[in-house]
Amino acid sequence: MNKLVSSLDIRSAAVSFGFDTARTAVTAFADDTVNRRDHDRQLERIAATRSAAESLEWNRALVQAAVHHELSTRERNLANSPFFDTVEVVREFVADATGGGKRPALLIAPFFHEEVGVHEKPPGFLVALRQSWLTAPWHDDLVPLAGVVDRPLHRLDVDVRAVQRALHDLPVVLIHGQVQEGGRVWPSLAAWNLLPDTGSSSLHLTFPHFPLAETGDAPAVRALGDQLGRMFALTVGNLGDWFHLLRYERPPRVHNLLVEDEAPERAVLATSAADSYDVLMTAGRLDTDWAQIRQARILTEGGLPDIAERMARTTLDGLARSPIEDASGRMMLLRELLGVFGLLGSHEDRVRVEALHEEAASKRLDELHGWGVRR
């Protein structure tokens, strides 16, 4: 019996040991499987981190290359550009300064000297031209923006075209010039979007040349700068008159703002201002009689009485022959014409105008009282 019990105990112990061994093996296998999975996950995380790092470095390199390219392009464009900054910045700056083009911008470029290098500093006349404009009584007709073009236009037509293309939708006057070998100064002017209803979108002028004194002769150089400045101030002022008449119907005024000893200049400016009314008349924005009366007034103010008197008398004769369809309008015309003949000192013509005015006033009175035909 004892032997049997001992035998059973031995067998139970063996079975128990076998189960323990199997359990240990299974547990070890499971642990090993878990460890391998953790290891694999760790490897995957390491690989993902490495891939992300490599992708980040690649993207960083692409960004750096793009930034470098953009900076290089910007520097190259600025080096070639006639402007102080990028085209986008300049366009926004000029638009803001001019109220979106409500007044034209006046740009002044230093003159280009053919005989010297691009980076040398011969007389560019920039200060003289700017000061001449700022001291003119009509300086507020345009917005001076000296410095927007910050170098001589040594590429000539290419530079002028670049400025016009950048500011193509704004009214602009660009003053520039070249100094030829041998001392000839060629002043130039370009303008665009100044003359609505004329069919001309741009204007390019090259003036007769001026002799340039020796650079060392400071008084002569200053005198030339002042001469150029006055010429440009008058020309740009005349363009400003056209702009404000055609855009806002403001009467021309520059010819009336000149001093007494500038009679020739006054006559030229008055003639040009009178011509501007032809544009309003052709465009149907102003009646022919009104246009001619205002032209006669301007020519009278410009010191051209003979031409003004002929024009005023032609208008007066036409009014005398035509029936009165609008008594109030006729009275206004005649009052304006009376002022012109007053400036001309023509007593006989004033008497004729006053008689026609009385006739128109009588008809207006009949109209107000409903009488129709005066009794």
Coordinates of C-alpha atoms in Angstrom, one line a residue:
M1 CA 0.0 0.0 0.0
N2 CA 2.7 2.4 0.9
K3 CA 4.5 1.5 -2.3
L4 CA 1.4 2.3 -4.3
V5 CA 1.0 5.6 -2.6
S6 CA 4.7 6.4 -3.2
S7 CA 4.3 5.5 -6.8
L8 CA 1.3 7.7 -7.3
D9 CA 3.1 10.6 -5.6
I10 CA 6.0 10.2 -8.0
R11 CA 3.7 10.1 -11.0
S12 CA 1.8 13.1 -9.8
A13 CA 5.0 15.0 -9.3
A14 CA 6.2 14.1 -12.7
V15 CA 2.9 15.2 -14.3
S16 CA 3.1 18.4 -12.3
F17 CA 6.6 19.0 -13.4
G18 CA 5.6 18.4 -17.0
F19 CA 2.8 20.9 -16.8
D20 CA 5.1 23.4 -15.2
T21 CA 7.7 22.9 -17.9
A22 CA 5.1 23.3 -20.6
R23 CA 3.6 26.4 -18.9
T24 CA 7.1 27.9 -18.6
A25 CA 7.8 27.1 -22.3
V26 CA 4.4 28.5 -23.3
T27 CA 5.0 31.6 -21.2
A28 CA 8.5 32.0 -22.6
F29 CA 7.2 31.7 -26.1
A30 CA 4.5 34.2 -25.5
D31 CA 6.9 36.6 -23.9
D32 CA 9.3 36.1 -26.8
T33 CA 6.5 36.8 -29.2
V34 CA 5.5 40.0 -27.4
N35 CA 9.1 41.1 -27.3
R36 CA 9.5 40.5 -31.0
R37 CA 6.3 42.5 -31.7
D38 CA 7.5 45.3 -29.5
H39 CA 10.9 45.2 -31.2
D40 CA 9.2 45.3 -34.6
R41 CA 7.1 48.2 -33.6
Q42 CA 10.1 50.0 -32.3
L43 CA 11.9 49.4 -35.6
E44 CA 8.9 50.7 -37.4
R45 CA 8.8 53.8 -35.2
I46 CA 12.5 54.3 -35.8
A47 CA 12.1 53.9 -39.6
A48 CA 9.1 56.3 -39.6
T49 CA 11.0 58.8 -37.5
R50 CA 14.0 58.5 -39.9
S51 CA 11.8 58.9 -42.9
A52 CA 10.1 61.9 -41.4
A53 CA 13.4 63.5 -40.6
E54 CA 14.7 62.8 -44.1
S55 CA 11.5 64.3 -45.6
L56 CA 11.8 67.3 -43.3
E57 CA 15.4 67.9 -44.4
W58 CA 14.4 67.5 -48.0
N59 CA 11.5 70.0 -47.6
R60 CA 13.8 72.3 -45.8
A61 CA 16.3 72.1 -48.6
L62 CA 13.6 72.8 -51.2
V63 CA 12.4 75.8 -49.2
Q64 CA 15.9 77.1 -48.8
A65 CA 16.5 76.7 -52.6
A66 CA 13.2 78.4 -53.4
V67 CA 14.0 81.3 -51.0
H68 CA 17.5 81.6 -52.4
H69 CA 16.0 81.7 -56.0
E70 CA 13.4 84.3 -55.0
L71 CA 16.0 86.5 -53.4
S72 CA 18.4 86.1 -56.3
T73 CA 15.6 87.0 -58.7
R74 CA 14.5 90.0 -56.6
E75 CA 18.1 91.3 -56.4
R76 CA 18.6 90.8 -60.1
N77 CA 15.3 92.5 -60.9
L78 CA 16.2 95.4 -58.6
A79 CA 19.6 95.7 -60.1
N80 CA 18.0 96.0 -63.6
S81 CA 15.0 98.0 -62.5
P82 CA 14.8 101.8 -62.8
F83 CA 12.7 101.9 -59.6
F84 CA 13.6 102.2 -56.0
D85 CA 11.8 98.9 -55.1
T86 CA 9.9 96.1 -56.8
V87 CA 7.3 96.8 -59.5
E88 CA 4.5 95.7 -57.1
V89 CA 5.7 98.0 -54.3
V90 CA 6.1 100.9 -56.7
R91 CA 2.7 100.4 -58.3
E92 CA 1.0 100.4 -54.9
F93 CA 3.0 103.4 -53.8
V94 CA 2.2 105.6 -56.8
A95 CA -1.5 104.5 -56.8
D96 CA -1.8 105.5 -53.1
A97 CA 0.1 108.8 -53.6
T98 CA -2.2 109.9 -56.5
G99 CA -5.5 108.7 -55.0
G100 CA -5.8 106.0 -57.5
G101 CA -5.0 108.3 -60.4
K102 CA -7.2 111.3 -59.4
R103 CA -4.1 113.4 -60.1
P104 CA -1.3 112.5 -62.4
A105 CA 2.1 111.4 -60.9
L106 CA 5.1 113.4 -61.9
L107 CA 8.2 111.2 -62.0
I108 CA 11.7 112.7 -62.6
A109 CA 14.7 110.6 -63.6
P110 CA 18.3 111.8 -63.3
F111 CA 19.7 112.6 -66.7
F112 CA 21.9 109.9 -68.3
H113 CA 25.4 110.9 -69.4
E114 CA 26.7 109.0 -72.4
E115 CA 30.4 109.8 -71.7
V116 CA 30.5 108.5 -68.1
G117 CA 29.9 105.2 -66.3
V118 CA 26.6 104.2 -64.9
H119 CA 27.8 104.6 -61.3
E120 CA 29.5 108.0 -61.7
K121 CA 27.7 111.2 -60.5
P122 CA 27.7 113.9 -63.2
P123 CA 25.0 116.6 -63.1
G124 CA 21.6 114.8 -63.2
F125 CA 19.5 118.0 -62.8
L126 CA 17.2 116.2 -60.4
V127 CA 17.1 118.9 -57.7
A128 CA 16.7 121.7 -60.3
L129 CA 13.8 120.0 -62.0
R130 CA 12.0 119.1 -58.8
Q131 CA 12.5 122.6 -57.2
S132 CA 11.2 124.3 -60.4
W133 CA 8.0 122.3 -60.2
L134 CA 7.5 122.7 -56.4
T135 CA 7.9 126.5 -56.7
A136 CA 5.4 126.8 -59.6
P137 CA 2.0 128.2 -58.6
W138 CA 0.3 125.2 -60.3
H139 CA 2.4 122.5 -58.5
D140 CA -0.6 120.9 -57.0
D141 CA -2.0 119.8 -60.4
L142 CA 0.3 116.8 -60.3
V143 CA 1.8 114.8 -57.5
P144 CA 5.6 115.0 -57.6
L145 CA 7.3 111.7 -56.8
A146 CA 11.0 112.3 -57.4
G147 CA 12.9 109.2 -56.2
V148 CA 10.5 106.6 -57.5
V149 CA 12.8 106.3 -60.5
D150 CA 16.1 106.4 -58.7
R151 CA 18.7 106.1 -61.5
P152 CA 19.4 107.5 -64.9
L153 CA 17.5 105.7 -67.7
H154 CA 20.7 104.4 -69.3
R155 CA 18.8 101.7 -71.2
L156 CA 16.9 104.5 -72.9
D157 CA 13.7 103.3 -74.6
V158 CA 13.8 100.0 -72.7
D159 CA 13.8 101.8 -69.4
V160 CA 11.0 104.2 -70.5
R161 CA 9.0 101.2 -71.6
A162 CA 9.5 99.4 -68.3
V163 CA 8.3 102.4 -66.3
Q164 CA 5.2 102.8 -68.6
R165 CA 4.4 99.1 -68.4
A166 CA 4.6 99.1 -64.6
L167 CA 2.3 102.1 -64.2
H168 CA 0.2 101.6 -67.4
D169 CA -3.2 102.2 -65.8
L170 CA -2.3 105.4 -64.0
P171 CA -1.9 109.0 -65.3
V172 CA 1.8 109.6 -65.3
V173 CA 4.3 112.2 -66.6
L174 CA 7.9 111.0 -66.8
I175 CA 10.7 113.6 -67.2
H176 CA 14.1 112.2 -68.3
G177 CA 17.0 113.1 -70.6
Q178 CA 20.3 112.2 -72.1
V179 CA 23.6 114.1 -72.3
Q180 CA 25.3 113.2 -75.6
E181 CA 29.0 113.0 -76.1
G182 CA 30.3 116.5 -76.8
G183 CA 28.0 118.2 -74.4
R184 CA 24.5 118.2 -75.9
V185 CA 21.6 117.8 -73.5
W186 CA 18.5 116.2 -74.9
P187 CA 15.5 116.7 -72.5
S188 CA 12.6 114.3 -73.0
L189 CA 9.2 113.7 -71.6
A190 CA 6.8 110.7 -71.7
A191 CA 3.2 110.8 -70.5
W192 CA 0.3 108.4 -70.6
N193 CA -3.4 108.4 -69.5
L194 CA -3.5 112.2 -69.4
L195 CA -5.7 113.0 -72.3
P196 CA -9.1 111.3 -72.2
D197 CA -11.3 111.6 -75.3
T198 CA -8.3 112.5 -77.5
G199 CA -7.6 109.0 -78.8
S200 CA -4.0 109.3 -77.6
S201 CA -3.1 107.0 -74.8
S202 CA 0.6 108.1 -74.6
L203 CA 2.8 111.0 -75.5
H204 CA 6.5 111.1 -76.1
L205 CA 8.4 114.4 -76.6
T206 CA 12.1 115.2 -77.2
F207 CA 12.9 118.8 -77.0
P208 CA 15.6 120.7 -78.9
H209 CA 19.0 120.1 -77.4
F210 CA 20.8 122.5 -75.0
P211 CA 24.6 123.0 -74.8
L212 CA 26.1 121.7 -71.6
A213 CA 28.8 123.8 -70.0
E214 CA 31.9 122.3 -68.5
T215 CA 31.1 120.3 -65.4
G216 CA 33.5 122.5 -63.4
D217 CA 31.6 125.6 -64.3
A218 CA 29.1 125.4 -61.4
P219 CA 27.2 128.6 -62.2
A220 CA 26.7 127.6 -65.8
V221 CA 25.5 124.1 -64.8
R222 CA 23.1 125.6 -62.3
A223 CA 21.8 128.1 -64.9
L224 CA 21.1 125.2 -67.3
G225 CA 19.3 123.2 -64.6
D226 CA 17.1 126.2 -63.9
Q227 CA 16.4 126.7 -67.6
L228 CA 15.5 123.0 -68.0
G229 CA 13.4 123.2 -64.8
R230 CA 11.3 126.1 -66.0
M231 CA 10.8 124.6 -69.4
F232 CA 9.5 121.3 -67.9
A233 CA 7.4 123.2 -65.3
L234 CA 5.6 125.0 -68.1
T235 CA 5.2 122.0 -70.3
V236 CA 3.9 119.7 -67.5
G237 CA 1.7 122.5 -66.2
N238 CA 0.1 122.7 -69.7
L239 CA -0.5 118.9 -69.7
G240 CA -2.0 119.3 -66.2
D241 CA -4.4 121.9 -67.6
W242 CA -5.5 119.5 -70.3
F243 CA -5.9 116.7 -67.8
H244 CA -8.1 118.7 -65.4
L245 CA -10.2 120.1 -68.1
L246 CA -10.9 116.8 -69.9
R247 CA -11.3 114.9 -66.6
Y248 CA -13.1 117.4 -64.4
E249 CA -13.9 120.3 -66.8
R250 CA -11.8 122.7 -64.7
P251 CA -10.9 125.7 -66.8
P252 CA -7.2 126.0 -67.8
R253 CA -5.3 128.3 -65.5
V254 CA -1.5 128.1 -66.0
H255 CA -1.4 130.9 -68.5
N256 CA -3.0 133.2 -65.9
L257 CA -0.4 132.3 -63.3
L258 CA 2.6 133.5 -65.2
V259 CA 4.4 136.7 -64.3
E260 CA 4.2 139.8 -66.5
D261 CA 7.5 139.3 -68.3
E262 CA 6.5 135.9 -69.7
A263 CA 4.3 137.1 -72.5
P264 CA 5.6 134.6 -75.1
E265 CA 5.1 131.7 -72.8
R266 CA 1.6 132.9 -71.9
A267 CA 0.6 133.1 -75.5
V268 CA 1.8 129.6 -76.2
L269 CA 0.1 128.2 -73.2
A270 CA -3.2 130.0 -73.9
T271 CA -3.2 128.7 -77.5
S272 CA -2.7 125.1 -76.3
A273 CA -5.4 125.6 -73.6
A274 CA -7.8 126.9 -76.1
D275 CA -7.2 123.9 -78.3
S276 CA -8.2 121.6 -75.4
Y277 CA -11.8 122.9 -75.7
D278 CA -12.0 121.4 -79.2
V279 CA -11.7 118.0 -77.6
L280 CA -14.7 118.7 -75.4
M281 CA -16.7 120.0 -78.3
T282 CA -15.8 117.0 -80.5
A283 CA -16.7 114.6 -77.8
G284 CA -20.1 116.2 -77.5
R285 CA -19.4 117.3 -73.9
L286 CA -19.7 121.1 -74.6
D287 CA -21.8 123.1 -77.0
T288 CA -20.0 124.8 -79.9
D289 CA -21.0 128.3 -78.8
W290 CA -19.8 127.7 -75.3
A291 CA -16.5 126.2 -76.5
Q292 CA -15.8 129.2 -78.8
I293 CA -16.6 131.8 -76.1
R294 CA -14.3 130.1 -73.6
Q295 CA -11.6 129.8 -76.2
A296 CA -12.0 133.5 -77.0
R297 CA -11.6 134.3 -73.3
I298 CA -8.5 132.2 -72.9
L299 CA -6.9 133.8 -76.0
T300 CA -7.7 137.2 -74.7
E301 CA -6.1 136.4 -71.3
G302 CA -3.1 135.0 -73.3
G303 CA -2.4 138.3 -75.0
L304 CA -3.8 137.3 -78.4
P305 CA -6.7 139.8 -78.8
D306 CA -6.9 139.8 -82.6
I307 CA -7.6 136.1 -82.7
A308 CA -9.9 136.3 -79.7
E309 CA -11.9 139.1 -81.2
R310 CA -12.5 137.4 -84.5
M311 CA -13.6 134.2 -82.7
A312 CA -15.9 136.2 -80.4
R313 CA -17.5 138.2 -83.2
T314 CA -18.1 135.0 -85.2
T315 CA -20.0 133.6 -82.2
L316 CA -21.9 136.8 -81.7
D317 CA -23.0 136.9 -85.4
G318 CA -24.2 133.3 -85.2
L319 CA -26.2 134.0 -82.1
A320 CA -27.7 137.1 -83.7
R321 CA -29.0 135.0 -86.6
S322 CA -30.3 132.1 -84.7
P323 CA -33.7 131.9 -83.1
I324 CA -33.9 131.8 -79.3
E325 CA -34.9 128.3 -78.3
D326 CA -33.7 128.4 -74.7
A327 CA -33.9 131.9 -73.3
S328 CA -32.1 131.1 -70.1
G329 CA -29.3 129.4 -71.8
R330 CA -29.0 132.2 -74.4
M331 CA -28.8 134.8 -71.5
M332 CA -26.0 132.8 -69.9
L333 CA -24.1 132.6 -73.2
L334 CA -24.4 136.3 -73.8
R335 CA -23.3 137.2 -70.3
E336 CA -20.1 135.2 -70.9
L337 CA -19.6 136.8 -74.2
L338 CA -20.1 140.2 -72.7
G339 CA -17.2 139.5 -70.3
V340 CA -15.0 138.6 -73.3
F341 CA -15.7 141.8 -75.1
G342 CA -15.2 143.7 -71.8
L343 CA -11.6 142.2 -71.6
L344 CA -11.1 143.2 -75.3
G345 CA -12.4 146.7 -74.7
S346 CA -14.7 146.5 -77.6
H347 CA -17.6 148.9 -76.8
E348 CA -19.5 148.4 -80.1
D349 CA -19.6 144.7 -79.6
R350 CA -20.7 145.1 -76.0
V351 CA -23.6 147.2 -77.2
R352 CA -24.7 144.4 -79.6
V353 CA -24.4 141.8 -76.9
E354 CA -26.5 143.8 -74.4
A355 CA -29.2 144.3 -77.1
L356 CA -29.4 140.5 -77.7
H357 CA -29.3 139.9 -73.9
E358 CA -32.3 142.2 -73.5
E359 CA -34.2 140.4 -76.2
A360 CA -33.5 137.0 -74.6
A361 CA -34.5 138.4 -71.1
S362 CA -37.8 139.6 -72.6
K363 CA -38.6 136.2 -74.0
R364 CA -37.7 134.6 -70.7
L365 CA -40.1 137.0 -68.9
D366 CA -42.9 136.0 -71.4
E367 CA -42.2 132.4 -70.7
L368 CA -42.4 132.9 -66.9
H369 CA -45.8 134.6 -67.2
G370 CA -47.1 132.1 -69.8
W371 CA -47.6 134.8 -72.4
G372 CA -45.9 132.8 -75.2
V373 CA -45.5 135.6 -77.7
R374 CA -44.7 139.0 -76.1
R375 CA -47.6 141.5 -76.4

